[in-house]
């Protein structure tokens, strides 16, 4: 489809799939690592710029703006360059953006905002491309693995945050730290991306009346007209909203709602993150055994039960149990939704781009929506909006059921 357009290209052998699997893990871990490395140094950058929290918020918005612009366009980019080249180019661009921040934060706001916009744009496209390749690897393996790739991203964020804390403790300047991270990512990811599996176009059956390449060359933007893709995007949005709400508000909800110490609120959040990482690592085995729809239904129901325990439990141990259930329940939503969007490898870039674009709206709309509700009923009760969307996600689970490519030729007959 992209990197290798030859119909009937041979199926990759086990060594190629193993190498590609490691390469995708590298891409996910590096993406999380560079983001968390930046996040760990935000306080020092703020001090260097001498800005107020409000101005800092506008500067940080540069990342979201760049990513929001990039994600809908990423399908076009991936179709043009291929997912391997896209990850390589965008990782280099992200590193350049981070290097701009590293070198420019002492000179004022413009270089920082420009660097963060570049980082957000490239990171968003990189994210979609590595998910597309993750789906290719998943299909080549014949079993679920996408959630583990997303667990790799979480591992990268933990490593980046830990390294950042160590750099702060050792007094390493922000510029030196972020420049070193940028160089490490620029060196590791493009090399890893060379081991990605190529795509191949599936031939159209004889007598179809279409040239062999016609279906594969349709615009990725066509995915925005497909009901299944849009519904998958809505499912991803609902699950991302629940995940993002927990990331942003869970600690505050427990601290305020249970009148407990800040450390215990942070502990509740840590339990949520640990459960989510565990769910993403061990979840694929359940998907392989019971199927996507059953596992996702169990997950959304589990997350909803966890949210109810947090809101109505009344005791901190109950809230901790609820946080664990929320983490487990929401862990598979985003990655499995992306896998569902990529079921037909020929059209995966456009469909993954579309589903991800819709899903990422949750990270823009979630914080203000919960914040507005929290102003009236408190943060703990404000989480209830996530419960409504979890109920919607439960109803949408069937749209993630696996499909065969629209072309009757099996994906096993293509290099995917």
Phi, psi and omega in degrees: 000316187238284186290328181226104185270010185281120176301141174076015177303143188294153181288140182294149178276177185297322180295318179296317180294319178298316179295319179294322178300314178296323180294320179293319175304317179301316180297316181293313182298317181295322179297316177292324183293315183290324178295312182292329177297317176295312183301326182292339183254008179304316180301320180289324176294318177301314180296322179294324179279335181066043184252162177280164177303322179297316178293320177301319178300320178292324177295315180295335179298340180302323179295313182296320179296314179299316180292321181295323177288321187288319190301313179295335181270351187296328178299320177295317181296315182293322178296326180283312186265333192092153184291328179296309180293325180297313179297318180297310182294316184286331175291322175295321179292319177298319177297321178296320177298317179292323177295325177297317176297316182300318183275335190256352187292341177276355183252003176123182186289317186307312180294327179292312180298318180295316179296319180291323176298314179299318179297315180297317180297310183290322180294322179296318179291318176303317181301311181295317183296319181289332174290322176298314178293324176302321178292323177298315179296318180301317180291325178291324179287331184077020177207162182289136175213348183306316179301327178292326175298319179291329172296325176299321176299318179297320178298320177298321179293321178297316179296318180295318179294319179295316178295321178298317178298320179295320179297320177296314181298326181274356179075024178288128181301149180303314183300317180295315182298306184292327177293321177296319178297316180299317180294321180296316180293316180297332179277322189275316190290312179301325177294317179297321184296339177296339182266007177297153175281140177281160172264160171221143178288136174277133182290149175282139181303149179301141178084007181284340180087004180243144172301157185303325188264357188303308183298324185287342184260009178292157183293137175300336180292346177300334180301334180290352178256001185266119182304317182298316180297318180295322179290323174298318177301320178294320176299314179299319178301314181299316181288322178294326178297315179296319179294312182295323178298319178294319179299318188275325195238349188299314180300313181296322180297318181288318180299312182283318185286330181254000179051052183242173182291154181300324181299323180287328174295318177295323177298319178299318178296320179297321177298318178301312182295319180296318179294322179294315179298318178297318180298321180287330180281318184264347183298322182305326179298323179288325177296316180297327184275319188249349180092158183301309190297314181297316182293319180292323176297316177298322180294312180296321178294321178295316179297319179295319177298320178297319178297319178296322177296320180295317185282327188241359185295320177084340181239143183300317177302326177292319178296321177297318177297320178297321178297321178297317179294321177298316180297313178297317186291325182268352190298325187264349188303303184295307183296322181288326174300319177295319177301318180296320179295334184261016183305318176264106188299336182293328185248014185300317182304311181295318183288319177295319177301317181294310181298318180293321179299317178293316182297321183291345175301333180298324182284342174272318185275334186300304183303312179292327181295313179293321180298318179297315179294323181296329177299334184258327185234001183093157184295318182300313178286335179295338178293347184299335179298328176294326178297321178298316181288330174295323177295321176295318179300321179301318180290333183271353183310320182301337181291346180272000180304138183301145175236157171274156175306149179300333171282131182300341180295132182293148175296340178292341180271001178244166182277066181231000000 
